[in-house]
């Protein structure tokens, strides 16, 4: 099921200098990074890299030219093809180690769904359920915390899922960076080359 209200605006995949995914940004941010020479566009078909001048000379057309509008962004005189992937010029670090625990991360990992009843939860109404309750020594970490709606969290109370007869949709695990980067984002076909699909529920 495609949950359209959770799919954010069109995003551009950001790779570090050695082409590992580290984030997504909106199209305008991506173009700004390229314009400031902090990143280059990776052509979705050829995987060639383009700086700003080359992208404009190769992938921009006059504003009155006939194009598939969805694929282009308009400036005063030009229509510039939207990038799908950019690669940073300097950053070569590899961040895919030990993603720190966060509430937001739990929300993303659990795809915005209550892990007991499956309902989609608004970020502002989200609660974190400790699978093993804190009062019984349960920790606040990736493997003991799940996203829950207020109703389920309230009715589970200070019990384990077994005691409350409430089954978890899945065992909570430490997510990979790719999972958190891509959760709730509309993926482009061209991203597949850069993403470890074993770690990600690919929505194409
Ligand atoms: Zn629920």
PDB file of C-alpha atoms and ligand atoms in Angstrom:
ATOM      1  CA  UNK A   1       0.000   0.000   0.000  1.00  0.00           C
ATOM      2  CA  UNK A   2       1.350   3.395  -0.923  1.00  0.00           C
ATOM      3  CA  UNK A   3       0.835   5.794   1.906  1.00  0.00           C
ATOM      4  CA  UNK A   4       0.755   9.028  -0.040  1.00  0.00           C
ATOM      5  CA  UNK A   5       0.513  11.391   2.897  1.00  0.00           C
ATOM      6  CA  UNK A   6       3.852  10.168   4.178  1.00  0.00           C
ATOM      7  CA  UNK A   7       5.642  10.453   0.837  1.00  0.00           C
ATOM      8  CA  UNK A   8       7.520  13.698   1.044  1.00  0.00           C
ATOM      9  CA  UNK A   9       8.125  16.026  -1.840  1.00  0.00           C
ATOM     10  CA  UNK A  10      10.340  14.867  -4.601  1.00  0.00           C
ATOM     11  CA  UNK A  11      13.832  14.349  -3.272  1.00  0.00           C
ATOM     12  CA  UNK A  12      17.332  14.141  -4.691  1.00  0.00           C
ATOM     13  CA  UNK A  13      19.664  11.439  -3.410  1.00  0.00           C
ATOM     14  CA  UNK A  14      22.937  12.798  -1.990  1.00  0.00           C
ATOM     15  CA  UNK A  15      26.020  10.609  -2.264  1.00  0.00           C
ATOM     16  CA  UNK A  16      29.293  11.261  -0.518  1.00  0.00           C
ATOM     17  CA  UNK A  17      32.465  11.582  -2.543  1.00  0.00           C
ATOM     18  CA  UNK A  18      32.792   7.829  -2.862  1.00  0.00           C
ATOM     19  CA  UNK A  19      29.187   7.421  -3.970  1.00  0.00           C
ATOM     20  CA  UNK A  20      27.577   6.119  -0.813  1.00  0.00           C
ATOM     21  CA  UNK A  21      24.105   7.483  -0.012  1.00  0.00           C
ATOM     22  CA  UNK A  22      24.117   9.839   2.955  1.00  0.00           C
ATOM     23  CA  UNK A  23      20.920  11.896   2.689  1.00  0.00           C
ATOM     24  CA  UNK A  24      18.156  13.209   0.500  1.00  0.00           C
ATOM     25  CA  UNK A  25      17.453  16.880  -0.167  1.00  0.00           C
ATOM     26  CA  UNK A  26      14.792  18.766  -2.109  1.00  0.00           C
ATOM     27  CA  UNK A  27      15.537  19.692  -5.732  1.00  0.00           C
ATOM     28  CA  UNK A  28      16.295  23.349  -4.958  1.00  0.00           C
ATOM     29  CA  UNK A  29      18.819  22.442  -2.271  1.00  0.00           C
ATOM     30  CA  UNK A  30      20.489  20.028  -4.665  1.00  0.00           C
ATOM     31  CA  UNK A  31      20.787  22.672  -7.369  1.00  0.00           C
ATOM     32  CA  UNK A  32      22.197  25.145  -4.852  1.00  0.00           C
ATOM     33  CA  UNK A  33      24.869  22.652  -3.799  1.00  0.00           C
ATOM     34  CA  UNK A  34      25.811  22.130  -7.439  1.00  0.00           C
ATOM     35  CA  UNK A  35      25.757  25.853  -8.191  1.00  0.00           C
ATOM     36  CA  UNK A  36      28.127  26.480  -5.261  1.00  0.00           C
ATOM     37  CA  UNK A  37      30.446  23.755  -6.522  1.00  0.00           C
ATOM     38  CA  UNK A  38      29.903  21.671  -3.429  1.00  0.00           C
ATOM     39  CA  UNK A  39      28.364  18.855  -5.456  1.00  0.00           C
ATOM     40  CA  UNK A  40      28.008  17.548  -8.965  1.00  0.00           C
ATOM     41  CA  UNK A  41      24.974  16.034 -10.658  1.00  0.00           C
ATOM     42  CA  UNK A  42      25.137  12.352 -11.515  1.00  0.00           C
ATOM     43  CA  UNK A  43      23.310  11.812 -14.797  1.00  0.00           C
ATOM     44  CA  UNK A  44      20.563   9.218 -14.164  1.00  0.00           C
ATOM     45  CA  UNK A  45      21.186   7.499 -17.489  1.00  0.00           C
ATOM     46  CA  UNK A  46      24.932   7.596 -18.031  1.00  0.00           C
ATOM     47  CA  UNK A  47      26.133   8.107 -14.439  1.00  0.00           C
ATOM     48  CA  UNK A  48      28.495  10.766 -15.782  1.00  0.00           C
ATOM     49  CA  UNK A  49      29.119  13.674 -13.444  1.00  0.00           C
ATOM     50  CA  UNK A  50      28.213  17.235 -14.360  1.00  0.00           C
ATOM     51  CA  UNK A  51      29.178  20.518 -12.758  1.00  0.00           C
ATOM     52  CA  UNK A  52      26.744  23.436 -12.947  1.00  0.00           C
ATOM     53  CA  UNK A  53      27.977  24.830 -16.264  1.00  0.00           C
ATOM     54  CA  UNK A  54      27.987  21.434 -17.933  1.00  0.00           C
ATOM     55  CA  UNK A  55      24.569  20.512 -16.564  1.00  0.00           C
ATOM     56  CA  UNK A  56      23.151  23.747 -17.964  1.00  0.00           C
ATOM     57  CA  UNK A  57      24.765  23.353 -21.352  1.00  0.00           C
ATOM     58  CA  UNK A  58      23.767  19.711 -21.609  1.00  0.00           C
ATOM     59  CA  UNK A  59      20.464  19.414 -19.695  1.00  0.00           C
ATOM     60  CA  UNK A  60      18.780  22.791 -19.908  1.00  0.00           C
ATOM     61  CA  UNK A  61      16.547  24.091 -22.665  1.00  0.00           C
ATOM     62  CA  UNK A  62      14.953  27.454 -23.404  1.00  0.00           C
ATOM     63  CA  UNK A  63      11.850  28.317 -21.426  1.00  0.00           C
ATOM     64  CA  UNK A  64       9.617  27.976 -24.503  1.00  0.00           C
ATOM     65  CA  UNK A  65      10.910  24.524 -25.476  1.00  0.00           C
ATOM     66  CA  UNK A  66       8.531  21.596 -25.197  1.00  0.00           C
ATOM     67  CA  UNK A  67       9.548  19.265 -22.388  1.00  0.00           C
ATOM     68  CA  UNK A  68       7.990  16.844 -19.923  1.00  0.00           C
ATOM     69  CA  UNK A  69       7.291  19.493 -17.321  1.00  0.00           C
ATOM     70  CA  UNK A  70       7.569  17.201 -14.366  1.00  0.00           C
ATOM     71  CA  UNK A  71      11.224  16.515 -15.141  1.00  0.00           C
ATOM     72  CA  UNK A  72      12.266  20.170 -15.311  1.00  0.00           C
ATOM     73  CA  UNK A  73      12.523  23.144 -13.008  1.00  0.00           C
ATOM     74  CA  UNK A  74      11.846  26.603 -14.427  1.00  0.00           C
ATOM     75  CA  UNK A  75      14.127  29.592 -14.131  1.00  0.00           C
ATOM     76  CA  UNK A  76      13.607  32.974 -15.794  1.00  0.00           C
ATOM     77  CA  UNK A  77      14.972  31.930 -19.179  1.00  0.00           C
ATOM     78  CA  UNK A  78      15.554  28.223 -18.956  1.00  0.00           C
ATOM     79  CA  UNK A  79      14.038  24.921 -18.043  1.00  0.00           C
ATOM     80  CA  UNK A  80      16.660  22.904 -16.202  1.00  0.00           C
ATOM     81  CA  UNK A  81      16.387  19.165 -15.880  1.00  0.00           C
ATOM     82  CA  UNK A  82      15.869  18.167 -12.248  1.00  0.00           C
ATOM     83  CA  UNK A  83      18.742  16.185 -10.820  1.00  0.00           C
ATOM     84  CA  UNK A  84      17.896  12.816  -9.251  1.00  0.00           C
ATOM     85  CA  UNK A  85      21.306  12.075  -7.733  1.00  0.00           C
ATOM     86  CA  UNK A  86      24.152  14.375  -6.711  1.00  0.00           C
ATOM     87  CA  UNK A  87      27.569  13.550  -5.338  1.00  0.00           C
ATOM     88  CA  UNK A  88      29.374  15.785  -2.883  1.00  0.00           C
ATOM     89  CA  UNK A  89      32.762  17.182  -3.856  1.00  0.00           C
ATOM     90  CA  UNK A  90      34.508  16.910  -0.518  1.00  0.00           C
ATOM     91  CA  UNK A  91      32.725  14.747   1.979  1.00  0.00           C
ATOM     92  CA  UNK A  92      34.221  11.253   1.903  1.00  0.00           C
ATOM     93  CA  UNK A  93      33.197   9.991   5.309  1.00  0.00           C
ATOM     94  CA  UNK A  94      31.099   6.891   5.514  1.00  0.00           C
ATOM     95  CA  UNK A  95      28.277   7.452   7.972  1.00  0.00           C
ATOM     96  CA  UNK A  96      26.734   3.989   7.758  1.00  0.00           C
ATOM     97  CA  UNK A  97      27.901   2.934  11.188  1.00  0.00           C
ATOM     98  CA  UNK A  98      25.977   3.038  14.422  1.00  0.00           C
ATOM     99  CA  UNK A  99      22.915   5.145  13.816  1.00  0.00           C
ATOM    100  CA  UNK A 100      22.176   6.819  17.172  1.00  0.00           C
ATOM    101  CA  UNK A 101      18.798   6.119  18.750  1.00  0.00           C
ATOM    102  CA  UNK A 102      16.177   8.811  18.332  1.00  0.00           C
ATOM    103  CA  UNK A 103      12.406   9.151  18.529  1.00  0.00           C
ATOM    104  CA  UNK A 104      12.372  10.477  15.002  1.00  0.00           C
ATOM    105  CA  UNK A 105      14.416   7.479  13.900  1.00  0.00           C
ATOM    106  CA  UNK A 106      11.899   5.105  15.472  1.00  0.00           C
ATOM    107  CA  UNK A 107       9.144   6.914  13.581  1.00  0.00           C
ATOM    108  CA  UNK A 108      11.039   6.530  10.298  1.00  0.00           C
ATOM    109  CA  UNK A 109      12.084   2.925  10.933  1.00  0.00           C
ATOM    110  CA  UNK A 110       8.504   1.928  11.731  1.00  0.00           C
ATOM    111  CA  UNK A 111       7.231   3.770   8.659  1.00  0.00           C
ATOM    112  CA  UNK A 112       4.928   5.959  10.729  1.00  0.00           C
ATOM    113  CA  UNK A 113       2.781   3.004  11.737  1.00  0.00           C
ATOM    114  CA  UNK A 114       1.741   1.809  15.170  1.00  0.00           C
ATOM    115  CA  UNK A 115       3.556  -1.480  15.618  1.00  0.00           C
ATOM    116  CA  UNK A 116       0.565  -3.016  17.394  1.00  0.00           C
ATOM    117  CA  UNK A 117      -2.499  -2.051  15.345  1.00  0.00           C
ATOM    118  CA  UNK A 118      -0.898  -0.784  12.116  1.00  0.00           C
ATOM    119  CA  UNK A 119      -2.632   2.582  12.081  1.00  0.00           C
ATOM    120  CA  UNK A 120      -0.643   5.509  10.622  1.00  0.00           C
ATOM    121  CA  UNK A 121       0.305   7.906  13.397  1.00  0.00           C
ATOM    122  CA  UNK A 122       0.907  11.609  12.957  1.00  0.00           C
ATOM    123  CA  UNK A 123       4.384  12.657  14.117  1.00  0.00           C
ATOM    124  CA  UNK A 124       2.931  14.998  16.694  1.00  0.00           C
ATOM    125  CA  UNK A 125       0.678  12.293  18.117  1.00  0.00           C
ATOM    126  CA  UNK A 126       3.307   9.567  18.159  1.00  0.00           C
ATOM    127  CA  UNK A 127       4.243   7.759  21.324  1.00  0.00           C
ATOM    128  CA  UNK A 128       7.147   5.447  21.958  1.00  0.00           C
ATOM    129  CA  UNK A 129       6.312   2.126  23.533  1.00  0.00           C
ATOM    130  CA  UNK A 130       8.969   0.316  25.529  1.00  0.00           C
ATOM    131  CA  UNK A 131       8.406  -3.333  24.616  1.00  0.00           C
ATOM    132  CA  UNK A 132       9.772  -4.361  27.992  1.00  0.00           C
ATOM    133  CA  UNK A 133       8.420  -1.545  30.181  1.00  0.00           C
ATOM    134  CA  UNK A 134      10.900   0.874  31.757  1.00  0.00           C
ATOM    135  CA  UNK A 135       9.472  -0.039  35.164  1.00  0.00           C
ATOM    136  CA  UNK A 136      10.704  -3.573  34.561  1.00  0.00           C
ATOM    137  CA  UNK A 137      14.167  -2.559  33.411  1.00  0.00           C
ATOM    138  CA  UNK A 138      13.524  -2.056  29.686  1.00  0.00           C
ATOM    139  CA  UNK A 139      15.950   0.332  28.020  1.00  0.00           C
ATOM    140  CA  UNK A 140      15.379   3.244  25.679  1.00  0.00           C
ATOM    141  CA  UNK A 141      17.093   1.904  22.593  1.00  0.00           C
ATOM    142  CA  UNK A 142      16.431   0.640  19.083  1.00  0.00           C
ATOM    143  CA  UNK A 143      15.656  -2.929  20.096  1.00  0.00           C
ATOM    144  CA  UNK A 144      13.253  -2.105  22.942  1.00  0.00           C
ATOM    145  CA  UNK A 145      11.355   0.859  21.495  1.00  0.00           C
ATOM    146  CA  UNK A 146       8.612   0.879  18.892  1.00  0.00           C
ATOM    147  CA  UNK A 147       6.216   3.418  17.476  1.00  0.00           C
ATOM    148  CA  UNK A 148       2.737   3.104  18.992  1.00  0.00           C
ATOM    149  CA  UNK A 149      -0.501   5.011  18.724  1.00  0.00           C
ATOM    150  CA  UNK A 150      -1.733   6.521  21.965  1.00  0.00           C
ATOM    151  CA  UNK A 151      -4.566   4.035  22.215  1.00  0.00           C
ATOM    152  CA  UNK A 152      -2.326   0.964  21.990  1.00  0.00           C
ATOM    153  CA  UNK A 153       0.324   2.444  24.248  1.00  0.00           C
ATOM    154  CA  UNK A 154      -2.325   3.221  26.846  1.00  0.00           C
ATOM    155  CA  UNK A 155      -3.963  -0.181  26.726  1.00  0.00           C
ATOM    156  CA  UNK A 156      -0.636  -2.042  26.794  1.00  0.00           C
ATOM    157  CA  UNK A 157       0.396  -0.038  29.837  1.00  0.00           C
ATOM    158  CA  UNK A 158       3.106  -1.615  32.018  1.00  0.00           C
ATOM    159  CA  UNK A 159       2.902  -5.025  30.427  1.00  0.00           C
ATOM    160  CA  UNK A 160       4.927  -6.974  27.897  1.00  0.00           C
ATOM    161  CA  UNK A 161       3.278  -7.665  24.519  1.00  0.00           C
ATOM    162  CA  UNK A 162       2.736 -11.250  25.668  1.00  0.00           C
ATOM    163  CA  UNK A 163       0.988 -10.222  28.875  1.00  0.00           C
ATOM    164  CA  UNK A 164      -1.156  -7.730  26.999  1.00  0.00           C
ATOM    165  CA  UNK A 165      -1.873 -10.185  24.149  1.00  0.00           C
ATOM    166  CA  UNK A 166      -0.718  -7.541  21.682  1.00  0.00           C
ATOM    167  CA  UNK A 167       1.461  -8.812  18.872  1.00  0.00           C
ATOM    168  CA  UNK A 168       4.256  -6.668  17.438  1.00  0.00           C
ATOM    169  CA  UNK A 169       4.202  -6.163  13.662  1.00  0.00           C
ATOM    170  CA  UNK A 170       7.942  -6.872  13.648  1.00  0.00           C
ATOM    171  CA  UNK A 171      10.839  -7.217  16.053  1.00  0.00           C
ATOM    172  CA  UNK A 172      12.424  -3.807  16.570  1.00  0.00           C
ATOM    173  CA  UNK A 173      15.954  -3.669  15.188  1.00  0.00           C
ATOM    174  CA  UNK A 174      18.711  -1.126  14.807  1.00  0.00           C
ATOM    175  CA  UNK A 175      18.038   0.456  11.393  1.00  0.00           C
ATOM    176  CA  UNK A 176      20.668   1.014   8.746  1.00  0.00           C
ATOM    177  CA  UNK A 177      21.453   4.528   7.561  1.00  0.00           C
ATOM    178  CA  UNK A 178      19.941   3.696   4.157  1.00  0.00           C
ATOM    179  CA  UNK A 179      16.630   2.796   5.788  1.00  0.00           C
ATOM    180  CA  UNK A 180      16.434   6.068   7.667  1.00  0.00           C
ATOM    181  CA  UNK A 181      17.530   8.130   4.658  1.00  0.00           C
ATOM    182  CA  UNK A 182      14.907   6.592   2.404  1.00  0.00           C
ATOM    183  CA  UNK A 183      11.932   6.146   4.690  1.00  0.00           C
ATOM    184  CA  UNK A 184       8.881   7.964   3.373  1.00  0.00           C
ATOM    185  CA  UNK A 185      10.722   9.227   0.288  1.00  0.00           C
ATOM    186  CA  UNK A 186       9.675   8.696  -3.316  1.00  0.00           C
ATOM    187  CA  UNK A 187      12.586   6.846  -4.871  1.00  0.00           C
ATOM    188  CA  UNK A 188      13.789   7.322  -8.417  1.00  0.00           C
ATOM    189  CA  UNK A 189      14.651   4.272 -10.486  1.00  0.00           C
ATOM    190  CA  UNK A 190      18.185   5.679 -10.855  1.00  0.00           C
ATOM    191  CA  UNK A 191      18.757   5.415  -7.084  1.00  0.00           C
ATOM    192  CA  UNK A 192      18.728   1.642  -7.206  1.00  0.00           C
ATOM    193  CA  UNK A 193      22.346   1.575  -8.350  1.00  0.00           C
ATOM    194  CA  UNK A 194      23.430   3.202  -5.089  1.00  0.00           C
ATOM    195  CA  UNK A 195      21.230   1.544  -2.524  1.00  0.00           C
ATOM    196  CA  UNK A 196      21.597  -1.733  -0.778  1.00  0.00           C
ATOM    197  CA  UNK A 197      18.124  -3.086  -1.418  1.00  0.00           C
ATOM    198  CA  UNK A 198      18.468  -5.784   1.170  1.00  0.00           C
ATOM    199  CA  UNK A 199      18.225  -3.071   3.796  1.00  0.00           C
ATOM    200  CA  UNK A 200      15.405  -1.073   2.321  1.00  0.00           C
ATOM    201  CA  UNK A 201      11.789  -1.645   1.492  1.00  0.00           C
ATOM    202  CA  UNK A 202      12.044  -0.329  -2.046  1.00  0.00           C
ATOM    203  CA  UNK A 203       8.920   1.531  -3.175  1.00  0.00           C
ATOM    204  CA  UNK A 204       9.070   2.024  -6.924  1.00  0.00           C
TER     205      UNK A 204
HETATM  206 ZN1  LIG B   1      -2.126   1.243  17.740  1.00  0.00          ZN
END
